[in-house]
PDB file of C-alpha atoms in Angstrom:
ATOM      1  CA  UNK A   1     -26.537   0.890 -14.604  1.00 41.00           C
ATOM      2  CA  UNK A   2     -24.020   0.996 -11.760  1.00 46.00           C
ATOM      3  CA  UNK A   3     -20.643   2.262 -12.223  1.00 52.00           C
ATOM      4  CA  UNK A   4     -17.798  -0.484 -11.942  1.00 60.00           C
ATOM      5  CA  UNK A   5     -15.696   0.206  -9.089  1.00 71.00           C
ATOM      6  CA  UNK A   6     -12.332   1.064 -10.013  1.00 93.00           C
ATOM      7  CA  UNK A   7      -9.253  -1.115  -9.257  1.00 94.00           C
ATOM      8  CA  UNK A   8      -7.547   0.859  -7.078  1.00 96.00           C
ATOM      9  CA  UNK A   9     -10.870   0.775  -5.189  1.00 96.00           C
ATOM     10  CA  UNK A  10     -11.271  -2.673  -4.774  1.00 95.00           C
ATOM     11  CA  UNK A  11      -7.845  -3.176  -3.841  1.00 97.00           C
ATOM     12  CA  UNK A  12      -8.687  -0.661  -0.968  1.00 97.00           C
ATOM     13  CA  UNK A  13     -11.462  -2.490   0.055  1.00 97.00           C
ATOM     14  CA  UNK A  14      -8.558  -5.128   1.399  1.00 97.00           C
ATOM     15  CA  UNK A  15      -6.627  -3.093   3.433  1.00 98.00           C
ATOM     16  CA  UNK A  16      -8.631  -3.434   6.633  1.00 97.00           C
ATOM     17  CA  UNK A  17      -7.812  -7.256   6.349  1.00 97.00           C
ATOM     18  CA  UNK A  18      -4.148  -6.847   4.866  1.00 98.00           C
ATOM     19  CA  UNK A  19      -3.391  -4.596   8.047  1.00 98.00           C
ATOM     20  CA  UNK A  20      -4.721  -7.473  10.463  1.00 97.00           C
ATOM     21  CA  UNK A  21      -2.200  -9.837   9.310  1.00 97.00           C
ATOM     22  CA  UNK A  22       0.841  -7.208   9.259  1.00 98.00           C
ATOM     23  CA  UNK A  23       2.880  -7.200  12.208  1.00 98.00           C
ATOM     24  CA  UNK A  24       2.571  -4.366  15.186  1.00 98.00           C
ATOM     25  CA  UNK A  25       4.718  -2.480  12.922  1.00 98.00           C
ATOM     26  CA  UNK A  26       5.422  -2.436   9.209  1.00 98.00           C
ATOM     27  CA  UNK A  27       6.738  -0.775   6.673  1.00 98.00           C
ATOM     28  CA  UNK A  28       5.044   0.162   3.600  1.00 98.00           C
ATOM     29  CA  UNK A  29       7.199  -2.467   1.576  1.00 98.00           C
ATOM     30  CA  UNK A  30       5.631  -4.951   3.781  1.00 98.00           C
ATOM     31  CA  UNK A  31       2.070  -3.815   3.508  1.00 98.00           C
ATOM     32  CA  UNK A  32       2.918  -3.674  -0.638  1.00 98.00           C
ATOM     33  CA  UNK A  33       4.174  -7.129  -0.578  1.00 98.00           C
ATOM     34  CA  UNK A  34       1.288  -8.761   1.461  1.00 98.00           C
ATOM     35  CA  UNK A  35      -1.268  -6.855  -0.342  1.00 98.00           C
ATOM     36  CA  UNK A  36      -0.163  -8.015  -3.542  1.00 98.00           C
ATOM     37  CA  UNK A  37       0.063 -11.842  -2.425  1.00 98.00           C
ATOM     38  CA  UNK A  38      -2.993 -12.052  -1.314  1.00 98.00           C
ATOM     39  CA  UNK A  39      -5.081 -10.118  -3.778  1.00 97.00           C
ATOM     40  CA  UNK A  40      -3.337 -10.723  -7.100  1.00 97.00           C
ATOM     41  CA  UNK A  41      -5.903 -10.189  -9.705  1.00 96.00           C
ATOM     42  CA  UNK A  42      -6.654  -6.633  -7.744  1.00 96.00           C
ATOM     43  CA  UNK A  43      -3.144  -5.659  -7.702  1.00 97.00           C
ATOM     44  CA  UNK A  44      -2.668  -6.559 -10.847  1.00 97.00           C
ATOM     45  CA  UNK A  45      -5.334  -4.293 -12.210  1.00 96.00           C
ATOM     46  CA  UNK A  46      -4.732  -1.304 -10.110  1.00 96.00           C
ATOM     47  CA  UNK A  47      -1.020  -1.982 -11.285  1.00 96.00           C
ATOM     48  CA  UNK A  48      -2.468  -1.981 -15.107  1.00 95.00           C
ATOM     49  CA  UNK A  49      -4.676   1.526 -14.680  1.00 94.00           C
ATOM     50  CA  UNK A  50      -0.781   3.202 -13.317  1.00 95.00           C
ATOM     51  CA  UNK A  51       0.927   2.013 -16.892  1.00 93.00           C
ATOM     52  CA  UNK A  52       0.274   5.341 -18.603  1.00 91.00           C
ATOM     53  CA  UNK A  53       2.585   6.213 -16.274  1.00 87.00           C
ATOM     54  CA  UNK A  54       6.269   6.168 -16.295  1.00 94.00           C
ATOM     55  CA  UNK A  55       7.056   4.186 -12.952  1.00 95.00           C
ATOM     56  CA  UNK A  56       3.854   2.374 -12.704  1.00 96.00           C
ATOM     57  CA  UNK A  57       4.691   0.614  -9.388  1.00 97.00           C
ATOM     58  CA  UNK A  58       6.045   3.786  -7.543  1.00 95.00           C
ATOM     59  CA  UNK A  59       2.302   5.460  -8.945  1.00 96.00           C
ATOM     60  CA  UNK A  60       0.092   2.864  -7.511  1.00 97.00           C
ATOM     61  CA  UNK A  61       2.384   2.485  -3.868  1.00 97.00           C
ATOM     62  CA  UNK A  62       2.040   5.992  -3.716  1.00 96.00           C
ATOM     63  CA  UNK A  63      -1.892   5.508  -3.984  1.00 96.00           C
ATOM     64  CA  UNK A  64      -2.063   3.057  -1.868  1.00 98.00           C
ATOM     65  CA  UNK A  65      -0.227   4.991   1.069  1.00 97.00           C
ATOM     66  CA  UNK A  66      -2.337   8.287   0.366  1.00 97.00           C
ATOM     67  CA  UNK A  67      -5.192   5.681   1.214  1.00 97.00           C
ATOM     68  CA  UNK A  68      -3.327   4.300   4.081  1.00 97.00           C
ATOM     69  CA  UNK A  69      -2.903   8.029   5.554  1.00 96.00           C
ATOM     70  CA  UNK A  70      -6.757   8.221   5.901  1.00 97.00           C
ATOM     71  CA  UNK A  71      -6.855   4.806   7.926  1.00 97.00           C
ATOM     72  CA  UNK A  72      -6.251   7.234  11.228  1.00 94.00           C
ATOM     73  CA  UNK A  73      -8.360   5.131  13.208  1.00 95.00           C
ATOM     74  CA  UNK A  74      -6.259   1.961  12.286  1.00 96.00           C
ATOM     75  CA  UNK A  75      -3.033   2.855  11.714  1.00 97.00           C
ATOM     76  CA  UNK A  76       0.003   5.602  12.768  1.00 97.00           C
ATOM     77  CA  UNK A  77       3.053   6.781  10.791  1.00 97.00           C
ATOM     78  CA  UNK A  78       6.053   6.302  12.804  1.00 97.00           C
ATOM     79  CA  UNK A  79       8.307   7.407  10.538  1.00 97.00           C
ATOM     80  CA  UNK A  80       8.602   8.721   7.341  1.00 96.00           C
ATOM     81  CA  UNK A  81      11.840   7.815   5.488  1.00 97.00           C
ATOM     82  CA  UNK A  82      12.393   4.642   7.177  1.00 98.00           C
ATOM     83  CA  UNK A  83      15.297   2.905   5.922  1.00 98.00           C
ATOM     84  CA  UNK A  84      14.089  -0.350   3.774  1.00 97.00           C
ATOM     85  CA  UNK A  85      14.460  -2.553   0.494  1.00 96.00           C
ATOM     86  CA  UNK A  86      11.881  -1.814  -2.078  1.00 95.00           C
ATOM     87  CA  UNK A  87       9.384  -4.777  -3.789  1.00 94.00           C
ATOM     88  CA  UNK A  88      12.591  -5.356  -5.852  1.00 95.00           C
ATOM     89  CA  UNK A  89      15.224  -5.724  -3.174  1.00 96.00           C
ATOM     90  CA  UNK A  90      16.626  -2.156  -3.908  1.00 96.00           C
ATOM     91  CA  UNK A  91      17.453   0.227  -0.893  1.00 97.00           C
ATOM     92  CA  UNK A  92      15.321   2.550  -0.799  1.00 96.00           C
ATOM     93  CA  UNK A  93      13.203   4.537   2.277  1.00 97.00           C
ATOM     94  CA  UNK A  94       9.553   4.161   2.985  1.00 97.00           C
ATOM     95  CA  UNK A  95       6.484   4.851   5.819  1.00 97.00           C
ATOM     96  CA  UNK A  96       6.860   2.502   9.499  1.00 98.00           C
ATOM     97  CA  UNK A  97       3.507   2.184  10.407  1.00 98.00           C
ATOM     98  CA  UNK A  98       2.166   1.441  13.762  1.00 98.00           C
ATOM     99  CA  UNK A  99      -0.947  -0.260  14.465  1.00 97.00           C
ATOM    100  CA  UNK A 100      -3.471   1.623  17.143  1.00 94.00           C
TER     101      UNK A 100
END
């Protein structure tokens, strides 16, 4: 019986596409945001394995962006602590990405 992929997997398997829409350069914020929008239900379920957790959002974002990191051929950090509003409109700092 094959193994069910896990949620964090499938939501993974959008990035490729989720990166094509983002601008030239994005933060991760962005890439969050977008993500989310367009793939609710896989979000969502990544979101729901992070709840043992006690910031669940701030345990799946950093996920995502370890998986983002490997996307050399795609993408380039160009700049860590960027200034920028979280999901929830807070200040915060976060990735700029550059597309290659």
């Amino acid at each position: 019986m094959a193994k069910k992929a896990k949620a964090i997997d499938r939501l993974e398997s959008c990035f490729k596409e989720t990166i094509a829409k983002m601008d030239r350069q994005f933060t991760s914020h962005e890439f969050f945001l977008k993500l989310a929008h367009a793939h609710q239900k896989d979000y969502v379920a990544a979101l729901a394995d992070c709840t043992d957790k006690n910031r669940p959002f701030k345990e799946l974002h950093y996920k995502i962006v370890k998986r983002l990191r490997k996307m050399d051929k795609l993408l380039k950090v160009e700049k860590q602590d960027y200034p920028s509003q979280d999901i929830f409109g807070i200040s915060s700092t976060t990735t700029l990405w550059r597309k290659k």
